[in-house]
Amino acid sequence: MRKNAEIVSVLFKMQNLQKAILNATKHLKGIKPVKESIETYNICFNTLQEASFYFFQCTGFLKSQYIDGNLSYTSRNFLINKLFIPAYKNFQLLKNYIVSIEVDDIYSESLILLQNRIEFINDSLSNILNELKLLD
């Protein structure tokens, strides 16, 4: 029973993080880079999309394992190594790329808020990863 409670706790955190990720996507779409930063902006957008894809797959996989009542050692390792880690790495890349985007002054505050949001997502992912590793 304790294991189920731990999984539910992680799932709630992951679902809350999904909302932050969706908001970050909308936020990024609302930022207009200067012409010289368009390529970096596109890299950020594609990296965010890929990271989101892996993270949403990770959340869905954990939900299915919880519903089946069957989070085995093998499925936990698959969850961490094949879904969560790629999402985490992409969000780390995004954090590094996003500081290279240049915007007009009108968007500078919005870009700073987005950078803070990405930082929050990365911190949350780190915490969730530690919790996933503790699930047995």
mmCIF file of C-alpha atoms in Angstrom:
data_model
loop_
_atom_site.group_PDB
_atom_site.id
_atom_site.type_symbol
_atom_site.label_atom_id
_atom_site.label_comp_id
_atom_site.label_asym_id
_atom_site.label_seq_id
_atom_site.Cartn_x
_atom_site.Cartn_y
_atom_site.Cartn_z
ATOM 1 C CA MET A 1 0.000 0.000 0.000
ATOM 2 C CA ARG A 2 2.892 2.358 0.778
ATOM 3 C CA LYS A 3 4.271 1.848 -2.729
ATOM 4 C CA ASN A 4 0.938 2.910 -4.261
ATOM 5 C CA ALA A 5 0.890 6.056 -2.133
ATOM 6 C CA GLU A 6 4.418 6.898 -3.289
ATOM 7 C CA ILE A 7 3.455 6.391 -6.936
ATOM 8 C CA VAL A 8 0.362 8.576 -6.527
ATOM 9 C CA SER A 9 2.464 11.284 -4.902
ATOM 10 C CA VAL A 10 4.914 11.237 -7.822
ATOM 11 C CA LEU A 11 2.046 11.223 -10.328
ATOM 12 C CA PHE A 12 0.497 14.329 -8.774
ATOM 13 C CA LYS A 13 3.838 16.111 -8.980
ATOM 14 C CA MET A 14 4.249 15.014 -12.584
ATOM 15 C CA GLN A 15 0.760 16.197 -13.526
ATOM 16 C CA ASN A 16 1.414 19.589 -11.936
ATOM 17 C CA LEU A 17 4.672 19.764 -13.843
ATOM 18 C CA GLN A 18 2.818 18.964 -17.068
ATOM 19 C CA LYS A 19 0.829 22.163 -16.559
ATOM 20 C CA ALA A 20 4.042 24.142 -16.102
ATOM 21 C CA ILE A 21 5.461 22.584 -19.272
ATOM 22 C CA LEU A 22 2.345 23.462 -21.278
ATOM 23 C CA ASN A 23 2.495 27.015 -19.937
ATOM 24 C CA ALA A 24 6.182 27.241 -20.879
ATOM 25 C CA THR A 25 5.303 26.141 -24.412
ATOM 26 C CA LYS A 26 2.644 28.846 -24.693
ATOM 27 C CA HIS A 27 5.034 31.357 -23.164
ATOM 28 C CA LEU A 28 7.797 30.501 -25.644
ATOM 29 C CA LYS A 29 5.368 30.863 -28.554
ATOM 30 C CA GLY A 30 4.561 34.378 -27.334
ATOM 31 C CA ILE A 31 8.164 35.558 -27.419
ATOM 32 C CA LYS A 32 9.390 37.124 -30.647
ATOM 33 C CA PRO A 33 13.158 36.779 -31.098
ATOM 34 C CA VAL A 34 15.249 39.251 -33.058
ATOM 35 C CA LYS A 35 16.194 38.105 -36.540
ATOM 36 C CA GLU A 36 19.656 36.938 -35.448
ATOM 37 C CA SER A 37 18.153 34.637 -32.797
ATOM 38 C CA ILE A 38 15.528 32.901 -34.924
ATOM 39 C CA GLU A 39 17.649 29.761 -35.325
ATOM 40 C CA THR A 40 18.304 29.536 -31.574
ATOM 41 C CA TYR A 41 14.611 30.154 -30.910
ATOM 42 C CA ASN A 42 13.679 27.289 -33.261
ATOM 43 C CA ILE A 43 16.176 25.001 -31.519
ATOM 44 C CA CYS A 44 14.601 25.940 -28.169
ATOM 45 C CA PHE A 45 11.119 25.302 -29.477
ATOM 46 C CA ASN A 46 12.046 21.899 -30.932
ATOM 47 C CA THR A 47 13.941 20.925 -27.773
ATOM 48 C CA LEU A 48 10.948 21.896 -25.634
ATOM 49 C CA GLN A 49 8.638 19.844 -27.861
ATOM 50 C CA GLU A 50 10.881 16.779 -27.637
ATOM 51 C CA ALA A 51 11.334 17.154 -23.879
ATOM 52 C CA SER A 52 7.565 17.499 -23.454
ATOM 53 C CA PHE A 53 6.934 14.427 -25.564
ATOM 54 C CA TYR A 54 9.216 12.285 -23.402
ATOM 55 C CA PHE A 55 7.853 13.702 -20.160
ATOM 56 C CA PHE A 56 4.209 13.178 -21.148
ATOM 57 C CA GLN A 57 5.037 9.616 -22.232
ATOM 58 C CA CYS A 58 6.744 9.087 -18.886
ATOM 59 C CA THR A 59 3.676 10.289 -16.995
ATOM 60 C CA GLY A 60 1.381 8.078 -19.067
ATOM 61 C CA PHE A 61 3.616 5.055 -18.576
ATOM 62 C CA LEU A 62 3.690 5.539 -14.800
ATOM 63 C CA LYS A 63 -0.116 5.914 -14.761
ATOM 64 C CA SER A 64 -0.527 2.673 -16.683
ATOM 65 C CA GLN A 65 1.841 0.856 -14.331
ATOM 66 C CA TYR A 66 -0.071 2.202 -11.332
ATOM 67 C CA ILE A 67 -3.438 1.167 -12.795
ATOM 68 C CA ASP A 68 -2.078 -2.308 -13.566
ATOM 69 C CA GLY A 69 -0.529 -2.440 -10.091
ATOM 70 C CA ASN A 70 2.661 -3.665 -11.662
ATOM 71 C CA LEU A 71 5.606 -1.277 -11.316
ATOM 72 C CA SER A 72 8.384 -3.833 -11.486
ATOM 73 C CA TYR A 73 12.098 -3.185 -11.276
ATOM 74 C CA THR A 74 12.351 -3.584 -15.068
ATOM 75 C CA SER A 75 9.487 -1.212 -15.835
ATOM 76 C CA ARG A 76 10.840 1.345 -13.351
ATOM 77 C CA ASN A 77 14.240 1.227 -15.069
ATOM 78 C CA PHE A 78 12.555 1.615 -18.464
ATOM 79 C CA LEU A 79 10.577 4.564 -17.109
ATOM 80 C CA ILE A 80 13.698 6.271 -15.787
ATOM 81 C CA ASN A 81 16.226 5.424 -18.507
ATOM 82 C CA LYS A 82 14.127 5.516 -21.678
ATOM 83 C CA LEU A 83 11.537 8.185 -20.881
ATOM 84 C CA PHE A 84 12.452 10.355 -17.905
ATOM 85 C CA ILE A 85 16.191 10.822 -18.509
ATOM 86 C CA PRO A 86 15.702 11.909 -22.164
ATOM 87 C CA ALA A 87 13.102 14.447 -21.002
ATOM 88 C CA TYR A 88 15.424 15.680 -18.269
ATOM 89 C CA LYS A 89 18.395 15.986 -20.639
ATOM 90 C CA ASN A 90 16.306 17.935 -23.145
ATOM 91 C CA PHE A 91 15.112 20.329 -20.459
ATOM 92 C CA GLN A 92 18.741 20.817 -19.395
ATOM 93 C CA LEU A 93 19.633 21.597 -23.018
ATOM 94 C CA LEU A 94 16.713 23.997 -23.208
ATOM 95 C CA LYS A 95 17.967 25.777 -20.107
ATOM 96 C CA ASN A 96 21.328 26.265 -21.821
ATOM 97 C CA TYR A 97 19.868 27.363 -25.181
ATOM 98 C CA ILE A 98 17.241 29.739 -23.851
ATOM 99 C CA VAL A 99 19.814 32.162 -22.451
ATOM 100 C CA SER A 100 21.128 32.664 -26.006
ATOM 101 C CA ILE A 101 17.846 34.012 -27.365
ATOM 102 C CA GLU A 102 17.909 37.726 -28.008
ATOM 103 C CA VAL A 103 14.669 39.697 -27.996
ATOM 104 C CA ASP A 104 13.570 43.305 -28.295
ATOM 105 C CA ASP A 105 13.237 45.212 -25.035
ATOM 106 C CA ILE A 106 9.467 44.717 -25.043
ATOM 107 C CA TYR A 107 9.971 40.934 -24.654
ATOM 108 C CA SER A 108 12.965 40.952 -22.288
ATOM 109 C CA GLU A 109 10.932 40.629 -19.085
ATOM 110 C CA SER A 110 8.875 37.847 -20.637
ATOM 111 C CA LEU A 111 12.065 36.013 -21.609
ATOM 112 C CA ILE A 112 13.384 36.295 -18.045
ATOM 113 C CA LEU A 113 10.116 34.857 -16.720
ATOM 114 C CA LEU A 114 10.387 31.985 -19.200
ATOM 115 C CA GLN A 115 13.974 31.307 -18.127
ATOM 116 C CA ASN A 116 12.795 31.184 -14.513
ATOM 117 C CA ARG A 117 9.989 28.801 -15.476
ATOM 118 C CA ILE A 118 12.454 26.501 -17.247
ATOM 119 C CA GLU A 119 14.683 26.631 -14.160
ATOM 120 C CA PHE A 120 11.687 25.628 -12.009
ATOM 121 C CA ILE A 121 10.893 22.747 -14.377
ATOM 122 C CA ASN A 122 14.492 21.509 -14.199
ATOM 123 C CA ASP A 123 14.523 21.691 -10.403
ATOM 124 C CA SER A 124 11.214 19.818 -10.246
ATOM 125 C CA LEU A 125 12.489 17.163 -12.643
ATOM 126 C CA SER A 126 15.533 16.637 -10.453
ATOM 127 C CA ASN A 127 13.332 16.135 -7.391
ATOM 128 C CA ILE A 128 10.984 13.767 -9.234
ATOM 129 C CA LEU A 129 13.935 11.746 -10.544
ATOM 130 C CA ASN A 130 15.158 11.240 -6.992
ATOM 131 C CA GLU A 131 11.688 10.045 -5.962
ATOM 132 C CA LEU A 132 11.437 7.689 -8.941
ATOM 133 C CA LYS A 133 14.757 6.114 -8.017
ATOM 134 C CA LEU A 134 13.403 5.386 -4.530
ATOM 135 C CA LEU A 135 10.336 3.506 -5.810
ATOM 136 C CA ASP A 136 10.855 -0.222 -5.450
#
